[in-house]
Coordinates of C-alpha atoms and ligand atoms in Angstrom, one line a residue:
Chain A
M1315 CA -124.9 27.5 71.0
I1316 CA -127.6 29.9 72.3
K1317 CA -128.1 27.6 75.2
D1318 CA -124.4 27.5 76.1
F1319 CA -124.0 31.3 75.7
M1320 CA -127.0 32.1 77.8
T1321 CA -126.4 29.5 80.5
N1322 CA -122.9 30.9 80.8
D1323 CA -124.3 34.4 81.2
H1324 CA -126.6 33.1 84.0
R1325 CA -123.5 31.8 85.8
E1326 CA -121.7 35.1 85.4
C1327 CA -124.6 36.9 87.0
D1328 CA -124.4 34.5 89.9
N1329 CA -120.7 35.2 90.2
L1330 CA -121.5 38.9 90.5
Y1331 CA -124.1 38.3 93.1
A1332 CA -121.9 36.1 95.4
P1333 CA -119.4 38.8 96.5
L1334 CA -122.3 41.4 96.9
E1335 CA -124.0 39.1 99.4
E1336 CA -120.7 38.6 101.2
A1337 CA -120.2 42.4 101.5
I1338 CA -123.8 42.7 102.9
S1339 CA -123.2 40.0 105.4
K1340 CA -120.0 41.7 106.6
E1341 CA -122.0 45.0 106.6
D1342 CA -119.4 46.5 104.3
W1343 CA -121.9 49.0 102.8
D1344 CA -119.6 50.9 100.6
R1345 CA -118.4 47.8 98.9
A1346 CA -122.0 46.5 98.7
L1347 CA -123.1 49.7 96.9
E1348 CA -120.1 49.4 94.6
L1349 CA -120.9 45.8 93.7
Y1350 CA -124.7 46.3 93.4
T1351 CA -124.5 48.4 90.3
P1352 CA -122.6 46.1 88.0
F1353 CA -124.6 43.2 89.3
K1354 CA -127.9 44.9 88.6
D1355 CA -126.7 46.0 85.1
A1356 CA -125.6 42.5 84.2
M1357 CA -129.1 41.2 85.2
L1358 CA -130.9 43.9 83.2
H1359 CA -128.6 43.3 80.3
H1360 CA -129.4 39.6 80.4
F1361 CA -133.1 40.2 80.5
A1362 CA -132.8 42.7 77.6
M1363 CA -131.0 40.1 75.4
E1364 CA -133.9 37.8 76.0
E1365 CA -136.8 40.2 75.8
E1366 CA -135.5 42.3 72.9
V1367 CA -134.0 39.6 70.7
L1368 CA -134.4 36.0 71.7
F1369 CA -138.0 36.0 72.9
P1370 CA -139.5 38.0 69.9
K1371 CA -137.7 35.7 67.5
M1372 CA -139.1 32.6 69.3
E1373 CA -142.5 34.1 69.3
E1374 CA -142.5 34.2 65.5
Y1375 CA -142.6 30.4 65.6
V1376 CA -144.4 29.5 68.8
G1377 CA -146.7 32.4 69.2
G1378 CA -147.1 34.8 72.1
G1379 CA -150.2 34.8 74.3
E1380 CA -150.1 33.2 77.8
G1381 CA -147.4 30.6 76.9
P1382 CA -144.0 29.9 78.4
I1383 CA -142.5 33.1 77.0
Y1384 CA -145.1 35.2 78.7
V1385 CA -144.4 33.4 82.0
M1386 CA -140.7 34.1 81.6
K1387 CA -141.3 37.8 81.1
M1388 CA -143.6 37.8 84.2
E1389 CA -140.8 36.3 86.2
H1390 CA -138.3 38.9 84.9
S1391 CA -140.5 41.6 86.3
Q1392 CA -140.8 39.8 89.6
I1393 CA -137.0 39.5 89.7
K1394 CA -136.5 43.2 88.8
S1395 CA -138.7 44.2 91.7
I1396 CA -136.7 42.1 94.1
I1397 CA -133.5 43.6 92.8
N1398 CA -134.9 47.0 93.5
S1399 CA -136.0 46.1 97.0
L1400 CA -132.5 44.7 97.5
G1401 CA -131.0 48.0 96.4
E1402 CA -133.2 50.0 98.8
A1403 CA -132.2 47.7 101.7
I1404 CA -128.6 48.2 100.9
E1405 CA -129.0 52.0 100.8
A1406 CA -130.8 51.8 104.1
K1407 CA -128.0 49.6 105.5
D1408 CA -130.5 47.1 106.7
K1409 CA -128.6 43.8 106.8
R1410 CA -131.6 41.6 107.6
K1411 CA -133.7 42.9 104.9
A1412 CA -130.9 42.9 102.3
L1413 CA -130.0 39.3 103.0
G1414 CA -133.7 38.4 102.9
Y1415 CA -134.2 39.9 99.5
G1416 CA -130.9 38.5 98.4
E1417 CA -132.0 35.0 99.3
T1418 CA -135.4 35.5 97.7
F1419 CA -133.6 36.9 94.6
M1420 CA -131.3 33.9 94.5
I1421 CA -134.0 31.2 94.7
M1422 CA -136.4 33.0 92.4
T1423 CA -133.7 33.6 89.8
Q1424 CA -132.3 30.0 90.0
Q1425 CA -135.6 28.4 89.4
H1426 CA -136.2 30.8 86.5
N1427 CA -132.8 30.0 85.0
M1428 CA -133.5 26.3 85.5
K1429 CA -136.7 26.6 83.4
E1430 CA -134.9 28.5 80.7
E1431 CA -131.9 26.1 80.6
Q1432 CA -133.9 23.0 80.7
I1433 CA -136.7 24.0 78.4
L1434 CA -136.7 27.4 76.8
Y1435 CA -133.2 27.5 75.4
T1436 CA -133.5 23.9 74.3
M1437 CA -136.6 24.9 72.5
A1438 CA -134.8 27.9 70.9
E1439 CA -132.0 25.6 69.6
Q1440 CA -134.6 23.4 67.8
L1441 CA -136.5 26.2 66.1
P1442 CA -135.7 26.8 62.5
F1443 CA -134.0 30.3 62.7
D1444 CA -130.5 31.4 62.1
K1445 CA -128.8 30.8 65.5
E1446 CA -125.6 32.7 64.5
E1447 CA -127.5 35.7 63.5
V1448 CA -129.6 35.8 66.7
L1449 CA -126.6 35.3 68.8
K1450 CA -124.9 38.2 67.1
E1451 CA -127.9 40.4 67.6
M1452 CA -128.0 39.4 71.3
K1453 CA -124.4 40.3 71.8
E1454 CA -125.1 43.8 70.4
V1455 CA -127.8 44.6 72.9
Chain B
M824 CA -143.0 19.1 69.8
F825 CA -143.5 21.5 72.6
K826 CA -147.2 21.0 72.9
G827 CA -148.3 21.0 76.5
V828 CA -145.1 22.5 77.7
S829 CA -145.9 24.9 80.4
L830 CA -143.5 26.9 82.4
D831 CA -146.1 28.0 84.9
Q832 CA -145.6 27.0 88.5
A833 CA -148.5 24.8 87.6
P834 CA -149.6 23.2 90.9
P835 CA -151.2 25.5 93.4
F836 CA -149.2 25.5 96.6
E837 CA -151.9 23.4 98.3
A838 CA -151.0 20.3 96.3
P839 CA -147.4 19.9 97.4
L840 CA -148.2 21.3 100.8
L841 CA -150.6 18.6 101.6
F842 CA -147.8 16.0 101.3
F843 CA -145.2 18.3 103.1
L844 CA -147.5 18.8 106.1
T845 CA -148.3 15.1 106.4
A846 CA -144.8 13.7 106.4
P847 CA -143.7 15.0 109.8
L848 CA -146.8 13.5 111.4
F849 CA -145.4 10.1 110.5
A850 CA -142.0 11.0 112.0
I851 CA -143.8 12.0 115.2
L852 CA -145.6 8.7 115.2
A853 CA -142.3 6.9 114.6
G854 CA -140.9 8.7 117.6
A855 CA -143.8 7.6 119.8
A856 CA -143.7 4.0 118.5
L857 CA -140.0 3.8 119.1
T858 CA -140.4 3.9 122.9
E859 CA -142.4 0.7 123.0
A860 CA -140.8 -1.2 120.1
L861 CA -139.4 -4.6 121.1
F862 CA -139.4 -6.9 118.1
F863 CA -137.8 -7.0 114.7
Q864 CA -141.1 -6.6 113.0
Q865 CA -141.9 -3.5 115.0
H866 CA -138.5 -2.0 114.0
I867 CA -139.4 -2.6 110.4
A868 CA -142.7 -0.9 110.9
I869 CA -141.0 2.2 112.3
L870 CA -138.4 2.2 109.6
H871 CA -141.3 2.4 107.1
L872 CA -142.8 5.3 108.9
F873 CA -139.7 7.2 108.0
S874 CA -139.2 5.8 104.4
L875 CA -142.9 5.7 103.3
G876 CA -144.5 8.1 105.7
F877 CA -141.9 10.8 105.7
M878 CA -139.7 10.4 102.6
L879 CA -142.2 9.2 100.1
N880 CA -144.8 11.9 101.1
I881 CA -142.1 14.5 100.6
M882 CA -141.1 13.0 97.3
F883 CA -144.6 13.0 96.0
G884 CA -145.1 16.6 97.0
A885 CA -141.8 17.7 95.6
L886 CA -142.3 15.9 92.2
L887 CA -145.7 17.5 91.8
Q888 CA -144.0 20.8 92.3
M889 CA -140.7 20.2 90.5
L890 CA -141.7 18.4 87.3
P891 CA -143.3 21.5 85.8
V892 CA -140.3 23.5 86.7
V893 CA -137.5 21.2 85.7
I894 CA -138.9 19.5 82.7
G895 CA -141.9 21.6 81.8
V896 CA -144.7 19.0 82.0
K897 CA -147.7 19.6 84.1
F898 CA -150.3 17.4 85.6
Q899 CA -153.9 18.0 84.3
N900 CA -155.5 18.7 87.6
P901 CA -152.9 18.8 90.3
K902 CA -155.1 19.4 93.2
R903 CA -157.5 16.5 92.4
M904 CA -154.6 14.3 91.5
A905 CA -152.9 15.1 94.8
W906 CA -155.9 13.9 96.7
W907 CA -156.3 10.8 94.5
V908 CA -152.7 9.7 95.4
Y909 CA -152.7 11.1 98.9
I910 CA -155.6 9.2 100.3
P911 CA -154.7 5.6 99.2
L912 CA -151.0 6.3 99.9
N913 CA -151.5 7.4 103.4
T914 CA -154.2 4.9 104.2
G915 CA -151.8 2.3 102.9
I916 CA -149.0 3.5 105.1
A917 CA -151.2 3.6 108.2
L918 CA -152.5 0.0 107.5
F919 CA -148.9 -1.2 106.8
F920 CA -147.8 0.2 110.2
I921 CA -150.7 -1.2 112.1
S922 CA -150.4 -4.6 110.6
L923 CA -146.7 -4.9 111.3
Y924 CA -146.4 -3.1 114.6
F925 CA -149.4 -4.6 116.3
D926 CA -149.3 -7.8 114.3
I927 CA -152.8 -7.5 112.9
A928 CA -153.6 -9.2 109.6
L929 CA -154.1 -6.2 107.4
Y930 CA -151.2 -7.0 105.1
H931 CA -153.3 -7.5 101.9
P932 CA -155.2 -4.3 102.0
A933 CA -152.1 -2.4 102.9
A934 CA -150.1 -4.0 100.0
L935 CA -152.9 -3.3 97.6
L936 CA -153.2 0.4 98.5
L937 CA -149.5 1.0 98.4
L938 CA -149.2 -0.8 95.1
L939 CA -151.9 1.2 93.5
S940 CA -150.9 4.7 94.8
I941 CA -147.1 4.4 94.5
G942 CA -147.3 2.3 91.3
S943 CA -149.6 4.6 89.4
F944 CA -147.8 7.8 90.5
A945 CA -144.4 6.4 89.7
L946 CA -145.5 5.1 86.3
L947 CA -147.1 8.4 85.3
T948 CA -144.1 10.4 86.4
L949 CA -141.7 8.0 84.6
Y950 CA -143.7 8.4 81.4
K951 CA -143.4 12.2 81.7
L952 CA -139.7 12.0 82.6
F953 CA -138.9 9.9 79.5
N954 CA -140.6 12.5 77.4
A955 CA -138.6 15.4 78.7
P956 CA -137.1 17.8 76.1
S957 CA -133.5 17.7 77.3
N958 CA -131.2 15.1 78.9
T959 CA -129.1 15.7 82.0
P960 CA -127.6 13.6 84.7
T961 CA -130.4 14.8 87.0
L962 CA -133.0 13.5 84.6
W963 CA -131.4 10.1 84.4
A964 CA -131.0 10.0 88.2
F965 CA -134.8 10.7 88.5
R966 CA -135.7 8.1 85.9
L967 CA -133.6 5.4 87.5
S968 CA -134.8 6.4 90.9
L969 CA -138.4 5.9 90.0
I970 CA -137.6 2.6 88.3
S971 CA -135.9 1.4 91.4
L972 CA -138.9 2.6 93.5
L973 CA -141.1 0.4 91.3
I974 CA -138.8 -2.6 91.8
A975 CA -138.5 -2.0 95.5
L976 CA -142.3 -1.7 95.6
A977 CA -142.9 -5.0 93.9
M978 CA -140.4 -6.7 96.2
G979 CA -142.1 -5.0 99.2
V980 CA -145.5 -6.2 98.2
F981 CA -144.1 -9.8 97.9
L982 CA -142.5 -9.6 101.3
L983 CA -145.6 -8.2 102.9
T984 CA -148.0 -10.7 101.5
T985 CA -145.8 -13.7 102.2
L986 CA -144.7 -12.5 105.6
K987 CA -146.8 -15.0 107.6
N988 CA -145.8 -17.9 105.4
P989 CA -142.4 -17.1 103.9
P990 CA -141.1 -19.1 101.0
E991 CA -137.3 -19.9 100.9
I992 CA -136.6 -17.0 98.7
F993 CA -137.9 -14.5 101.3
G994 CA -134.5 -14.1 102.9
F995 CA -132.9 -13.1 99.6
V996 CA -135.6 -10.7 98.6
L997 CA -135.5 -8.8 101.9
P998 CA -132.0 -7.3 101.7
M999 CA -132.5 -6.7 98.0
H1000 CA -135.7 -4.7 98.7
A1001 CA -133.7 -2.6 101.2
L1002 CA -130.9 -1.9 98.7
F1003 CA -133.3 -1.0 95.9
A1004 CA -135.1 1.4 98.2
A1005 CA -132.1 2.9 99.8
F1006 CA -129.6 3.2 96.9
G1007 CA -131.9 3.0 93.9
W1008 CA -134.8 5.1 95.0
I1009 CA -133.6 7.4 97.8
A1010 CA -129.9 7.9 97.0
L1011 CA -130.5 8.4 93.3
L1012 CA -133.3 10.9 93.9
I1013 CA -131.2 13.0 96.3
I1014 CA -128.2 12.8 94.1
G1015 CA -130.2 14.0 91.1
V1016 CA -131.6 16.9 93.1
S1017 CA -128.3 17.9 94.4
Y1018 CA -126.6 17.8 91.0
Q1019 CA -129.1 20.4 90.0
V1020 CA -129.6 22.4 93.1
I1021 CA -126.1 22.7 94.8
P1022 CA -124.4 24.6 91.9
M1023 CA -127.4 26.9 91.5
F1024 CA -128.3 27.7 95.1
Y1025 CA -124.8 27.9 96.5
V1026 CA -123.0 29.1 93.4
T1027 CA -120.5 26.2 93.1
T1028 CA -118.7 24.7 90.1
E1029 CA -120.5 21.6 88.7
I1030 CA -119.1 18.1 89.4
D1031 CA -117.6 16.8 86.1
R1032 CA -120.5 15.4 84.1
R1033 CA -118.6 12.1 83.6
V1034 CA -118.3 11.7 87.3
Q1035 CA -122.0 12.6 87.7
Y1036 CA -123.0 9.9 85.3
M1037 CA -120.4 7.4 86.7
V1038 CA -122.0 7.6 90.2
I1039 CA -125.5 7.1 88.7
W1040 CA -124.5 4.2 86.5
L1041 CA -122.4 2.5 89.2
I1042 CA -125.4 2.5 91.5
S1043 CA -127.8 1.3 88.8
G1044 CA -125.3 -1.2 87.5
A1045 CA -124.7 -2.8 90.9
L1046 CA -128.4 -3.0 91.5
T1047 CA -129.1 -4.6 88.1
L1048 CA -126.5 -7.3 88.9
L1049 CA -128.2 -7.9 92.2
L1050 CA -131.5 -8.3 90.5
L1051 CA -130.0 -10.7 87.9
A1052 CA -128.5 -12.7 90.7
L1053 CA -131.9 -13.0 92.3
I1054 CA -133.6 -14.1 89.1
T1055 CA -130.9 -16.7 88.5
L1056 CA -131.4 -17.9 92.0
M1057 CA -135.1 -18.3 91.5
A1058 CA -134.6 -20.2 88.2
T1059 CA -132.0 -22.7 89.5
D1060 CA -132.6 -25.3 92.1
E1061 CA -129.3 -25.6 93.8
N1062 CA -128.5 -26.5 97.3
I1063 CA -129.9 -23.6 99.3
V1064 CA -126.9 -23.4 101.7
V1065 CA -124.4 -23.2 98.9
T1066 CA -126.4 -20.5 97.1
F1067 CA -126.8 -18.6 100.3
I1068 CA -123.1 -18.4 100.9
L1069 CA -122.4 -17.5 97.3
S1070 CA -125.0 -14.8 97.1
A1071 CA -123.9 -13.4 100.5
T1072 CA -120.4 -13.0 99.2
F1073 CA -121.5 -11.6 95.9
G1074 CA -124.0 -9.4 97.6
F1075 CA -121.4 -8.0 99.9
I1076 CA -119.1 -7.1 97.1
L1077 CA -121.9 -5.3 95.3
F1078 CA -122.8 -3.6 98.5
L1079 CA -119.3 -2.2 98.8
L1080 CA -119.5 -1.0 95.2
L1081 CA -122.8 0.8 96.0
N1082 CA -121.1 2.5 98.9
F1083 CA -118.1 3.4 96.8
A1084 CA -120.5 5.4 94.5
L1085 CA -122.0 7.0 97.6
F1086 CA -118.5 7.9 98.8
V1087 CA -117.5 9.5 95.6
Y1088 CA -120.8 11.5 95.5
A1089 CA -120.4 12.7 99.1
V1090 CA -116.8 13.7 98.8
M1091 CA -117.3 15.5 95.5
T1092 CA -120.3 17.4 96.8
L1093 CA -118.7 18.3 100.1
L1094 CA -115.8 19.7 98.3
R1095 CA -118.1 21.8 96.1
L1096 CA -119.9 23.1 99.1
Y1097 CA -116.8 23.9 100.9
N1098 CA -115.4 25.9 98.0
R1099 CA -118.8 27.6 97.2
K1100 CA -118.7 31.2 96.0
R1101 CA -121.8 32.1 98.1
S1102 CA -120.1 32.3 101.4
I1103 CA -123.2 33.0 103.5
K1104 CA -123.9 30.6 106.3
E1105 CA -127.5 29.6 106.8
P1106 CA -129.4 26.6 108.4
S1107 CA -130.2 24.8 105.1
L1108 CA -126.5 24.6 104.5
G1109 CA -126.0 23.1 107.9
F1110 CA -128.6 20.4 107.1
W1111 CA -126.7 19.7 103.8
Y1112 CA -123.4 19.3 105.6
V1113 CA -124.9 17.0 108.2
G1114 CA -126.5 14.9 105.4
L1115 CA -123.4 14.7 103.3
F1116 CA -121.1 13.8 106.2
A1117 CA -123.6 11.1 107.3
A1118 CA -123.5 9.8 103.7
L1119 CA -119.8 9.7 103.9
A1120 CA -119.8 7.9 107.2
A1121 CA -122.4 5.4 105.9
S1122 CA -120.3 4.8 102.8
I1123 CA -117.1 4.0 104.8
Y1124 CA -118.9 2.0 107.6
P1125 CA -119.2 -1.4 105.8
A1126 CA -115.6 -1.4 104.7
A1127 CA -114.3 -0.1 108.0
M1128 CA -116.2 -2.6 110.2
P1129 CA -115.0 -6.2 110.6
F1130 CA -117.7 -8.3 108.9
N1131 CA -119.2 -9.6 112.1
H1132 CA -119.4 -6.2 113.7
F1133 CA -121.5 -4.6 111.0
S1134 CA -124.9 -3.4 112.3
D1135 CA -127.8 -3.1 110.0
N1136 CA -129.4 -0.7 112.4
I1137 CA -126.5 1.7 112.5
Y1138 CA -126.2 1.7 108.8
A1139 CA -129.9 2.4 108.4
V1140 CA -129.6 5.3 110.8
L1141 CA -126.6 6.8 109.1
F1142 CA -128.2 6.4 105.7
G1143 CA -131.8 7.2 106.4
Y1144 CA -131.8 9.6 109.3
G1145 CA -128.4 11.1 108.7
F1146 CA -128.1 11.4 105.0
A1147 CA -131.6 11.4 103.5
I1148 CA -133.8 13.1 106.2
S1149 CA -131.2 15.8 107.0
I1150 CA -131.1 16.9 103.4
I1151 CA -134.9 16.8 103.1
Y1152 CA -135.3 19.2 106.0
G1153 CA -132.7 21.5 104.5
M1154 CA -134.6 21.5 101.2
L1155 CA -138.0 22.0 102.8
Y1156 CA -136.8 25.1 104.7
K1157 CA -136.0 26.6 101.3
I1158 CA -138.9 25.3 99.3
I1159 CA -141.8 26.2 101.6
P1160 CA -140.9 29.9 102.2
F1161 CA -140.0 30.3 98.5
L1162 CA -143.3 28.8 97.2
S1163 CA -145.3 30.9 99.6
W1164 CA -143.5 34.0 98.5
F1165 CA -143.6 33.0 94.8
H1166 CA -147.4 32.3 94.7
I1167 CA -148.1 35.6 96.4
S1168 CA -145.8 37.5 94.2
S1169 CA -147.2 35.9 91.0
R1170 CA -150.6 37.4 91.9
G1171 CA -149.0 40.9 91.8
F1172 CA -148.4 41.7 95.5
F1173 CA -145.2 43.5 96.5
D1174 CA -145.7 44.1 100.2
M1175 CA -145.4 40.5 101.5
P1176 CA -142.4 39.5 103.7
N1177 CA -139.4 38.2 101.9
M1178 CA -138.2 34.6 102.3
K1179 CA -136.0 35.1 105.3
E1180 CA -138.7 37.1 107.0
M1181 CA -141.0 34.1 106.8
V1182 CA -138.9 32.0 109.1
D1183 CA -137.0 32.6 112.3
E1184 CA -133.4 31.6 111.5
R1185 CA -132.6 31.0 115.2
L1186 CA -135.3 28.4 115.4
L1187 CA -134.1 26.7 112.3
Y1188 CA -130.7 26.4 113.9
L1189 CA -132.4 25.0 117.0
H1190 CA -134.0 22.4 114.7
L1191 CA -130.6 21.5 113.3
G1192 CA -129.3 21.0 116.8
L1193 CA -132.3 18.8 117.8
H1194 CA -131.8 16.8 114.6
L1195 CA -128.2 16.2 115.3
L1196 CA -129.1 15.1 118.8
S1197 CA -131.8 12.6 117.7
F1198 CA -129.4 11.4 115.0
A1199 CA -126.6 10.7 117.5
L1200 CA -129.0 9.1 120.0
L1201 CA -130.5 6.8 117.3
I1202 CA -127.0 5.4 116.9
L1203 CA -126.0 5.2 120.5
Y1204 CA -129.3 4.5 122.3
P1205 CA -132.3 4.5 120.0
K1206 CA -135.0 4.7 122.6
A1207 CA -133.6 7.9 124.1
A1208 CA -134.0 9.5 120.6
A1209 CA -137.8 9.3 120.7
P1210 CA -138.5 12.6 122.5
F1211 CA -136.1 14.5 120.3
I1212 CA -137.5 13.1 117.1
I1213 CA -141.0 14.2 118.3
A1214 CA -139.7 17.6 119.4
E1215 CA -137.8 18.3 116.2
N1216 CA -140.9 17.6 114.1
I1217 CA -143.2 19.7 116.2
L1218 CA -140.6 22.5 115.8
F1219 CA -140.7 21.9 112.1
Y1220 CA -144.4 22.8 112.1
I1221 CA -143.7 25.9 114.2
N1222 CA -141.0 26.9 111.9
I1223 CA -143.0 26.8 108.7
K1224 CA -146.2 28.0 110.2
K1225 CA -145.6 31.7 109.3
A1226 CA -144.9 31.0 105.7
V1227 CA -148.0 28.9 105.3
K1228 CA -150.2 31.4 107.2
I1229 CA -149.0 34.3 105.0
Y1230 CA -149.8 32.3 101.9
F1231 CA -153.4 31.8 102.9
E1232 CA -153.8 35.3 104.2
Y1233 CA -152.8 36.7 100.8
K1234 CA -154.8 34.1 99.0
A1235 CA -157.9 35.6 100.6
K1236 CA -157.0 39.1 99.4
K1237 CA -157.9 40.5 96.0
S1238 CA -155.0 40.6 93.6
P1239 CA -153.8 44.2 92.9
F1240 CA -154.0 43.5 89.2
E1241 CA -157.1 41.3 88.9
G1242 CA -157.5 40.3 85.3
F1243 CA -153.8 40.2 84.7
S1244 CA -153.3 37.6 87.2
R1245 CA -152.3 34.2 85.8
Q1246 CA -154.2 32.0 88.2
Ligands
FE2_2894 FE1 -134.9 35.0 81.7
FE2_2895 FE1 -132.0 33.8 81.1

């Protein structure tokens, strides 16, 4: 349930990125700027759902520290910093840089999502908390 | 239940890199050996420079890297483990090549080293794969791939150690060894990787899960039947000529079945790539296309050729050089710059070049061109391919040099947030 919902949200973010990259490669900068904001918002919203609701809930059972959840948060901040660099490159109309950060964003995010989908969300599904409740809270973020 | 689960990019870059940087050396050696090769045994030696020297080294490096990411298990001491596998494996491959190519009796030490290194790594990895927290087609493809690798290994050891005094069954084991290695080990591994990676990296829809599983089970099923046939053959004591004709017919039908699975996989994946949402064109995508079209060609070839015109060599080139090796290059050109960037970024740096700045895209396209050329020549006139095989692998080193150099440059620097770093 949580796994399906969050996996779906990953795909939706991908779908927002694809046309943005296309606009960059065509050097259609107005369109790129237009697409950048909803893409960035969707990513930040996804991270917020995880960091504000799902992860704290999971930490009640598996503990915090330097474990997997800590690593996921670290990667969020890495991804955020690439998204910002991408935004700067779009504003500077630098196609090469923008596509480079785009590619880096994509691979970084996909391997991050892979870890969550294969491991972390599976883990969440098996922990003894109310999934409906957590899902509801996440949707409210 | 989740004890020992780690989502850290556990292995330091050096562990997979060791294998990634060794593999092309064997391809270069293969190119050089090709110019002088005359006999069947020498062609087999060269074939194994590609399969063991190139592909297996890449697989070991990639698994060391991927297992923590995909299934969240990590190896205790990846750097030490890498060396422990690396030395016997590569000594084994070198001895194997020398013994077959120059006909020097080093078969037994070669077999022993390969058995120990491949066997122990595959068993350990299998154990971890069967303990993975979730089940996906990819995971099944990996498990079955490693089981096939173990079977191909056992058969290979048998073939190598009886080469000079072959028993009757030798001729049956030989093609079976090839099929287990090609379809079981290599194809299942690539199929498993692509199920996972294509939808994510190129933003495509997923192939229907039932079709994904069908391809995997069709391949494993056909191979299992072949194995059962071999065992029956060993147990019964019929007229050898009759059994030979029977098993050749039976084997050919199963071979067509294996190719049908490859065909379905290649068509489905090509359609996904063609309809991908990420429209950008880049060299890796080119390598994927070449690989998948070669797989398609290989899968059609046996059915399209009249029986007596079928050439083992052409099939092996289509499958090995066209399908497997093309896709491997495509993947490496993504993995190496990414890992370099990732490891630097994880230590808190922000000022390093991004992935695309670490490679020169035009030179990657040049590699793609050279690769196509050597691929085509291997089919038409193999000896002429030699210089291009050597050139493309030297170019590969040139192409990844910057990414590797940047990694080591940053490694020598002090992390901007020492103490927070998760080294
Ligand atoms: Fe996340
Ligand atoms: Fe996520």
